[in-house]
Every structure is written in structure tokens, then in C-alpha cells.
Amino acid sequence: MLVVDELPFAFVEREGFIEFCQTINPLFSVPSRTTATRDCYALFIEQRNQLKYSFKSLNSRVSLTTDTWTSSQNLSYMCLPAHFIDDDWNLHKRIINFCPVAGHSGQLIGRAVEKCLNEWGLKNIMIVTVDNARSNDLAVDYLRRRLNIWESSLLGVNICI
């Protein structure tokens, strides 16, 4: 519920929630926010590891999209979703990175994408799709140079704007 409804972990310690749980099942012991945080993080690690394993055994290529924006607090963020088709021909979309970036320069964006690909062990990239911002031209050029020195599976990579 905390993850699906994007609730704060402290929600489990609110009076109304505790009363609701006691009404539904008086034997249920409501976890603390520390326990809820630990359990959600453990679930995240488990899901991340399963996805890494899926990427290693994937027979198809992965397509990426990326976007950066600046928040109302003047902080820059980048999101990197991966799109892929599994062996049963099911389309999947997973956000593999959501991180702050130091700015919108092409080299910073390119390095952030490259770092993420290295962390996930992704080498079978088919395409990277970005919007038409000038900094993305530079990010694409950076990635093209870096991806060309990776393993031979990347020699056919197309990076589109």
C-alpha cells in the first residue's frame, strides 16, 4: 500500500491507520515506519536483482528513453526507462534510473546514462530516444563514442533523436 499509493512510511504510525487495522484484524501488529522502510527497501533490492538477472538472460535488445528536467527547487533530474520484449513476446517497461544530475549539459547526461548502463550490466542496447534539446545532441554524441568502444554486441547500436 505504501509503494502503490506513494504514501510516506510514517503513514503506518498514524492514529487513523492503526485504528483501521485494529478494526479489520485486532491480532494484526502494525509495523513501525522503520520496519516498513526496511521491508520496502528489501523488496526493491529483490526486484532489482531479478531484473538484472532478466537483462543478463535476455535474447532481445533493450531500447532506452531519457528525459531531464529541473524541479521547482531548481534541482535537475534524469529518468531512464528501459523497454524490452521478453522471450514470450511480452513488452516490458522498467525505470532503471531516476537520479539527480548536476545539470543539463550533454556530457553530464551522457555520463549518467553510461553509468547506469554499466551498473545494470546492459550491453544489448538497440536505441536511445531523447527529445530535441541541444544538450541531447551532445549526450547522444558522447554515448555514441562510448558505446562504440564497448563489446561487439553494440556495434549495431542506433541512437536516434
mmCIF file of C-alpha atoms in Angstrom:
data_model
loop_
_atom_site.group_PDB
_atom_site.id
_atom_site.type_symbol
_atom_site.label_atom_id
_atom_site.label_comp_id
_atom_site.label_asym_id
_atom_site.label_seq_id
_atom_site.Cartn_x
_atom_site.Cartn_y
_atom_site.Cartn_z
ATOM 1 C CA MET A 1 0.000 0.000 0.000
ATOM 2 C CA LEU A 2 2.824 2.397 0.820
ATOM 3 C CA VAL A 3 4.521 1.820 -2.516
ATOM 4 C CA VAL A 4 1.422 1.559 -4.719
ATOM 5 C CA ASP A 5 -0.229 4.649 -3.233
ATOM 6 C CA GLU A 6 3.083 6.510 -2.766
ATOM 7 C CA LEU A 7 2.424 7.093 0.930
ATOM 8 C CA PRO A 8 5.066 8.238 3.409
ATOM 9 C CA PHE A 9 6.481 5.472 5.600
ATOM 10 C CA ALA A 10 5.241 7.344 8.663
ATOM 11 C CA PHE A 11 1.686 6.625 7.472
ATOM 12 C CA VAL A 12 1.768 3.277 9.312
ATOM 13 C CA GLU A 13 2.139 5.163 12.617
ATOM 14 C CA ARG A 14 -0.851 7.457 12.104
ATOM 15 C CA GLU A 15 -3.711 7.045 14.516
ATOM 16 C CA GLY A 16 -6.362 6.517 11.846
ATOM 17 C CA PHE A 17 -4.407 3.768 10.103
ATOM 18 C CA ILE A 18 -3.687 1.954 13.369
ATOM 19 C CA GLU A 19 -7.357 2.165 14.363
ATOM 20 C CA PHE A 20 -8.395 0.903 10.919
ATOM 21 C CA CYS A 21 -6.026 -2.088 11.172
ATOM 22 C CA GLN A 22 -7.266 -2.934 14.668
ATOM 23 C CA THR A 23 -10.869 -2.813 13.434
ATOM 24 C CA ILE A 24 -10.130 -5.100 10.495
ATOM 25 C CA ASN A 25 -7.974 -7.549 12.465
ATOM 26 C CA PRO A 26 -7.284 -6.966 16.163
ATOM 27 C CA LEU A 27 -4.464 -9.557 16.035
ATOM 28 C CA PHE A 28 -2.541 -7.662 13.327
ATOM 29 C CA SER A 29 0.573 -5.944 14.624
ATOM 30 C CA VAL A 30 1.101 -2.717 12.688
ATOM 31 C CA PRO A 31 4.774 -2.382 11.725
ATOM 32 C CA SER A 32 6.777 0.708 12.591
ATOM 33 C CA ARG A 33 7.861 3.080 9.853
ATOM 34 C CA THR A 34 11.402 1.746 10.286
ATOM 35 C CA THR A 35 10.183 -1.795 9.613
ATOM 36 C CA ALA A 36 8.082 -0.619 6.661
ATOM 37 C CA THR A 37 11.091 1.220 5.228
ATOM 38 C CA ARG A 38 13.347 -1.817 5.669
ATOM 39 C CA ASP A 39 10.774 -4.165 4.105
ATOM 40 C CA CYS A 40 10.174 -1.888 1.105
ATOM 41 C CA TYR A 41 13.906 -1.497 0.543
ATOM 42 C CA ALA A 42 14.399 -5.283 0.737
ATOM 43 C CA LEU A 43 11.634 -5.723 -1.843
ATOM 44 C CA PHE A 44 13.300 -3.121 -4.075
ATOM 45 C CA ILE A 45 16.661 -4.941 -3.865
ATOM 46 C CA GLU A 46 14.988 -8.273 -4.656
ATOM 47 C CA GLN A 47 13.145 -6.834 -7.672
ATOM 48 C CA ARG A 48 16.283 -5.056 -8.904
ATOM 49 C CA ASN A 49 18.297 -8.279 -8.706
ATOM 50 C CA GLN A 50 15.590 -10.175 -10.596
ATOM 51 C CA LEU A 51 15.604 -7.513 -13.302
ATOM 52 C CA LYS A 52 19.410 -7.632 -13.557
ATOM 53 C CA TYR A 53 19.192 -11.396 -13.988
ATOM 54 C CA SER A 54 16.486 -10.923 -16.647
ATOM 55 C CA PHE A 55 18.701 -8.479 -18.531
ATOM 56 C CA LYS A 56 21.609 -10.964 -18.485
ATOM 57 C CA SER A 57 19.486 -13.746 -19.948
ATOM 58 C CA LEU A 58 17.562 -11.516 -22.369
ATOM 59 C CA ASN A 59 17.755 -12.571 -26.013
ATOM 60 C CA SER A 60 16.415 -9.283 -27.366
ATOM 61 C CA ARG A 61 17.838 -5.794 -27.324
ATOM 62 C CA VAL A 62 16.803 -3.027 -24.947
ATOM 63 C CA SER A 63 15.516 0.385 -26.031
ATOM 64 C CA LEU A 64 16.001 3.376 -23.763
ATOM 65 C CA THR A 65 14.310 6.724 -23.448
ATOM 66 C CA THR A 66 15.611 9.516 -21.304
ATOM 67 C CA ASP A 67 14.496 12.915 -20.185
ATOM 68 C CA THR A 68 15.884 15.539 -17.860
ATOM 69 C CA TRP A 69 14.083 18.396 -16.202
ATOM 70 C CA THR A 70 14.503 20.952 -13.467
ATOM 71 C CA SER A 71 12.252 20.887 -10.413
ATOM 72 C CA SER A 72 10.656 23.912 -8.788
ATOM 73 C CA GLN A 73 13.538 23.761 -6.268
ATOM 74 C CA ASN A 74 15.941 24.286 -9.206
ATOM 75 C CA LEU A 75 17.313 20.705 -8.993
ATOM 76 C CA SER A 76 17.925 18.734 -12.196
ATOM 77 C CA TYR A 77 16.728 15.135 -12.545
ATOM 78 C CA MET A 78 17.038 12.427 -15.156
ATOM 79 C CA CYS A 79 14.762 9.442 -15.722
ATOM 80 C CA LEU A 80 15.866 6.433 -17.779
ATOM 81 C CA PRO A 81 13.184 3.867 -18.683
ATOM 82 C CA ALA A 82 14.167 0.638 -20.441
ATOM 83 C CA HIS A 83 11.790 -1.051 -22.895
ATOM 84 C CA PHE A 84 12.278 -4.664 -23.930
ATOM 85 C CA ILE A 85 10.480 -7.752 -25.188
ATOM 86 C CA ASP A 86 10.956 -10.989 -23.260
ATOM 87 C CA ASP A 87 11.229 -14.487 -24.737
ATOM 88 C CA ASP A 88 7.428 -14.858 -24.576
ATOM 89 C CA TRP A 89 6.993 -11.686 -26.657
ATOM 90 C CA ASN A 90 5.706 -9.598 -23.738
ATOM 91 C CA LEU A 91 6.609 -5.912 -23.825
ATOM 92 C CA HIS A 92 8.124 -4.559 -20.593
ATOM 93 C CA LYS A 93 8.920 -1.060 -19.415
ATOM 94 C CA ARG A 94 11.079 -0.580 -16.322
ATOM 95 C CA ILE A 95 12.558 2.595 -14.920
ATOM 96 C CA ILE A 96 16.170 1.632 -14.378
ATOM 97 C CA ASN A 97 17.329 5.027 -13.162
ATOM 98 C CA PHE A 98 15.849 8.128 -11.636
ATOM 99 C CA CYS A 99 18.565 10.359 -10.319
ATOM 100 C CA PRO A 100 19.635 13.920 -9.739
ATOM 101 C CA VAL A 101 22.094 15.264 -12.300
ATOM 102 C CA ALA A 102 24.392 18.242 -11.871
ATOM 103 C CA GLY A 103 22.892 19.997 -14.876
ATOM 104 C CA HIS A 104 21.533 19.668 -18.396
ATOM 105 C CA SER A 105 24.845 19.561 -20.255
ATOM 106 C CA GLY A 106 25.177 16.811 -22.819
ATOM 107 C CA GLN A 107 28.272 15.316 -21.237
ATOM 108 C CA LEU A 108 26.611 15.111 -17.797
ATOM 109 C CA ILE A 109 23.552 13.423 -19.278
ATOM 110 C CA GLY A 110 25.677 11.057 -21.372
ATOM 111 C CA ARG A 111 27.819 10.108 -18.380
ATOM 112 C CA ALA A 112 24.731 9.497 -16.220
ATOM 113 C CA VAL A 113 23.262 7.172 -18.867
ATOM 114 C CA GLU A 114 26.597 5.388 -19.317
ATOM 115 C CA LYS A 115 26.983 4.920 -15.550
ATOM 116 C CA CYS A 116 23.508 3.445 -15.337
ATOM 117 C CA LEU A 117 24.154 1.038 -18.209
ATOM 118 C CA ASN A 118 27.347 -0.120 -16.510
ATOM 119 C CA GLU A 119 25.582 -0.596 -13.160
ATOM 120 C CA TRP A 120 22.871 -2.703 -14.770
ATOM 121 C CA GLY A 121 25.311 -4.595 -16.979
ATOM 122 C CA LEU A 122 23.292 -3.619 -20.041
ATOM 123 C CA LYS A 123 25.203 -4.155 -23.236
ATOM 124 C CA ASN A 124 22.486 -5.086 -25.731
ATOM 125 C CA ILE A 125 21.163 -1.585 -26.396
ATOM 126 C CA MET A 126 19.217 -1.105 -29.597
ATOM 127 C CA ILE A 127 18.196 2.550 -29.457
ATOM 128 C CA VAL A 128 18.242 5.602 -27.182
ATOM 129 C CA THR A 129 15.417 8.060 -27.732
ATOM 130 C CA VAL A 130 15.675 11.655 -26.496
ATOM 131 C CA ASP A 131 13.847 14.900 -27.182
ATOM 132 C CA ASN A 132 15.258 17.629 -29.412
ATOM 133 C CA ALA A 133 17.103 19.684 -26.785
ATOM 134 C CA ARG A 134 20.571 20.797 -27.920
ATOM 135 C CA SER A 135 22.166 19.162 -24.868
ATOM 136 C CA ASN A 136 20.741 15.818 -26.002
ATOM 137 C CA ASP A 137 22.658 16.131 -29.282
ATOM 138 C CA LEU A 138 25.831 16.291 -27.199
ATOM 139 C CA ALA A 139 24.667 13.448 -24.932
ATOM 140 C CA VAL A 140 23.974 11.273 -27.985
ATOM 141 C CA ASP A 141 27.414 12.079 -29.426
ATOM 142 C CA TYR A 142 29.020 11.181 -26.089
ATOM 143 C CA LEU A 143 27.095 7.902 -25.872
ATOM 144 C CA ARG A 144 27.844 7.027 -29.489
ATOM 145 C CA ARG A 145 31.588 7.430 -28.844
ATOM 146 C CA ARG A 146 31.444 5.490 -25.557
ATOM 147 C CA LEU A 147 29.168 2.713 -26.816
ATOM 148 C CA ASN A 148 31.387 2.123 -29.838
ATOM 149 C CA ILE A 149 34.249 1.105 -27.542
ATOM 150 C CA TRP A 150 32.063 -1.367 -25.630
ATOM 151 C CA GLU A 151 31.680 -5.013 -26.573
ATOM 152 C CA SER A 152 30.989 -6.072 -30.149
ATOM 153 C CA SER A 153 27.280 -6.578 -29.363
ATOM 154 C CA LEU A 154 26.941 -2.819 -29.508
ATOM 155 C CA LEU A 155 28.390 -2.287 -32.934
ATOM 156 C CA GLY A 156 24.915 -2.084 -34.451
ATOM 157 C CA VAL A 157 23.580 0.460 -31.987
ATOM 158 C CA ASN A 158 21.454 3.256 -33.392
ATOM 159 C CA ILE A 159 20.955 6.341 -31.281
ATOM 160 C CA CYS A 160 18.072 8.476 -32.513
ATOM 161 C CA ILE A 161 16.905 11.946 -31.612
#
